[in-house]
Amino acid sequence: SQQGEEDPQALSIQEGENATMNCSYKTSINNLQWYRQNSGRGLVHLILIRSNEREKHSGRLRVTLDTSKKSSSLLITASRAADTASYFCARTFGNEKLTFGTGTRLTIIP
Amino acid sequence: SAVISQKPSRDICQRGTSLTIQCQVDSQVTMMFWYRQQPGQSLTLIATANQGSEATYESGFVIDKFPISRPNLTFSTLTVSNMSPEDSSIYLCSAQGGDRGSLDTQYFGPGTRLTVL
């Protein structure tokens, strides 16, 4: 499959804890992006990391990229109930098309 | 970033009928895309909507089933034709590039939730 694989498929944590999601892929990339989707609605773009970058931060989000291992991780620190959502990684290579991973369903327990 | 709206937000349709979904962007964009998300699944690209020419379809999707129009740089439609229950999904449009969009980032509409009975 061209899709990336994300793990875990589902994650439940207590509010205030950190959540880590991982994304693996099989081919080369130009960049890798993370999106959030609340309850089957539209996707919200969170962060983009380019193939020559190793780490990026945005607020409580931290994304790392290891091109040698073909993997990326998304860390959400100090989680909140509003972070409950599905999180998808998506990669591009060679053109503008996005290839999405399988997604991680995150539940924050108040 | 560009703001994208879709109509309708949801619909329940009968088998054998067709539904046209509209996607409107609040600024001119370079590229527009249509995705399908089946229940509990990830997103699959249906096609790239090309302005002024035929859409470019991904493997497994054909124009007769999913005709797409893009008459200008801010608007596109996707029609789901001769629907069956297997077409029940969320359909999302996205946009990239242009006046207020990044060349690298796709922004998504809120989606259209389609149920076929």
PDB file of C-alpha atoms in Angstrom, chain A residues 3 31 33 35 37 39-45 48 50 88 92 96-103, chain B residues 31 33 35 37 41-45 48 58 90 92 96 103-111 113:
ATOM      1  CA  GLN A   3      -0.388   4.701   2.520  1.00  0.00           C
ATOM      2  CA  ASN A  31       7.523  17.040   2.969  1.00  0.00           C
ATOM      3  CA  GLN A  33       2.228  17.180   7.061  1.00  0.00           C
ATOM      4  CA  TYR A  35      -3.705  17.143  10.109  1.00  0.00           C
ATOM      5  CA  GLN A  37      -9.975  15.841  12.100  1.00  0.00           C
ATOM      6  CA  SER A  39     -15.677  13.855  14.510  1.00  0.00           C
ATOM      7  CA  GLY A  40     -15.588  13.128  10.775  1.00  0.00           C
ATOM      8  CA  ARG A  41     -15.511  16.777   9.791  1.00  0.00           C
ATOM      9  CA  GLY A  42     -12.964  18.687   7.701  1.00  0.00           C
ATOM     10  CA  LEU A  43      -9.247  18.452   8.238  1.00  0.00           C
ATOM     11  CA  VAL A  44      -7.303  21.160   9.999  1.00  0.00           C
ATOM     12  CA  HIS A  45      -3.697  21.611   8.958  1.00  0.00           C
ATOM     13  CA  LEU A  48       4.429  20.833   7.787  1.00  0.00           C
ATOM     14  CA  ARG A  50      10.242  19.386   5.005  1.00  0.00           C
ATOM     15  CA  PHE A  88      -3.376  11.986  10.140  1.00  0.00           C
ATOM     16  CA  THR A  92       4.103  14.452  -0.741  1.00  0.00           C
ATOM     17  CA  GLU A  96       1.372  18.129  -5.052  1.00  0.00           C
ATOM     18  CA  LYS A  97      -0.649  15.018  -4.240  1.00  0.00           C
ATOM     19  CA  LEU A  98      -1.031  14.093  -0.612  1.00  0.00           C
ATOM     20  CA  THR A  99      -0.886  10.463   0.481  1.00  0.00           C
ATOM     21  CA  PHE A 100      -2.524  10.020   3.859  1.00  0.00           C
ATOM     22  CA  GLY A 101      -1.657   7.643   6.635  1.00  0.00           C
ATOM     23  CA  THR A 102      -4.160   5.445   8.382  1.00  0.00           C
ATOM     24  CA  GLY A 103      -4.696   7.864  11.273  1.00  0.00           C
TER      25      GLY A 103
ATOM     26  CA  MET B  31      -5.002  23.559  -7.362  1.00  0.00           C
ATOM     27  CA  PHE B  33      -8.649  18.285  -5.127  1.00  0.00           C
ATOM     28  CA  TYR B  35     -11.120  13.166  -1.599  1.00  0.00           C
ATOM     29  CA  GLN B  37     -13.248   9.157   3.275  1.00  0.00           C
ATOM     30  CA  GLN B  41     -11.025   5.086   7.091  1.00  0.00           C
ATOM     31  CA  SER B  42      -8.375   7.497   5.914  1.00  0.00           C
ATOM     32  CA  LEU B  43      -8.664   9.853   2.953  1.00  0.00           C
ATOM     33  CA  THR B  44      -8.321   8.664  -0.615  1.00  0.00           C
ATOM     34  CA  LEU B  45      -7.728  11.082  -3.466  1.00  0.00           C
ATOM     35  CA  THR B  48      -7.370  16.744  -9.199  1.00  0.00           C
ATOM     36  CA  GLU B  58      -6.673   8.487  -9.612  1.00  0.00           C
ATOM     37  CA  ILE B  90     -17.501  11.882   3.551  1.00  0.00           C
ATOM     38  CA  LEU B  92     -13.867  16.570   1.008  1.00  0.00           C
ATOM     39  CA  GLN B  96      -3.542  24.633  -2.528  1.00  0.00           C
ATOM     40  CA  LEU B 103       2.415  26.108  -2.418  1.00  0.00           C
ATOM     41  CA  ASP B 104       3.011  23.147  -0.104  1.00  0.00           C
ATOM     42  CA  THR B 105      -0.062  23.066   2.091  1.00  0.00           C
ATOM     43  CA  GLN B 106      -3.538  21.808   1.254  1.00  0.00           C
ATOM     44  CA  TYR B 107      -6.448  23.340   3.127  1.00  0.00           C
ATOM     45  CA  PHE B 108      -9.652  21.386   3.442  1.00  0.00           C
ATOM     46  CA  GLY B 109     -13.326  22.142   3.376  1.00  0.00           C
ATOM     47  CA  PRO B 110     -15.645  20.889   6.146  1.00  0.00           C
ATOM     48  CA  GLY B 111     -16.727  17.872   4.111  1.00  0.00           C
ATOM     49  CA  ARG B 113     -21.416  13.511   4.632  1.00  0.00           C
TER      50      ARG B 113
END
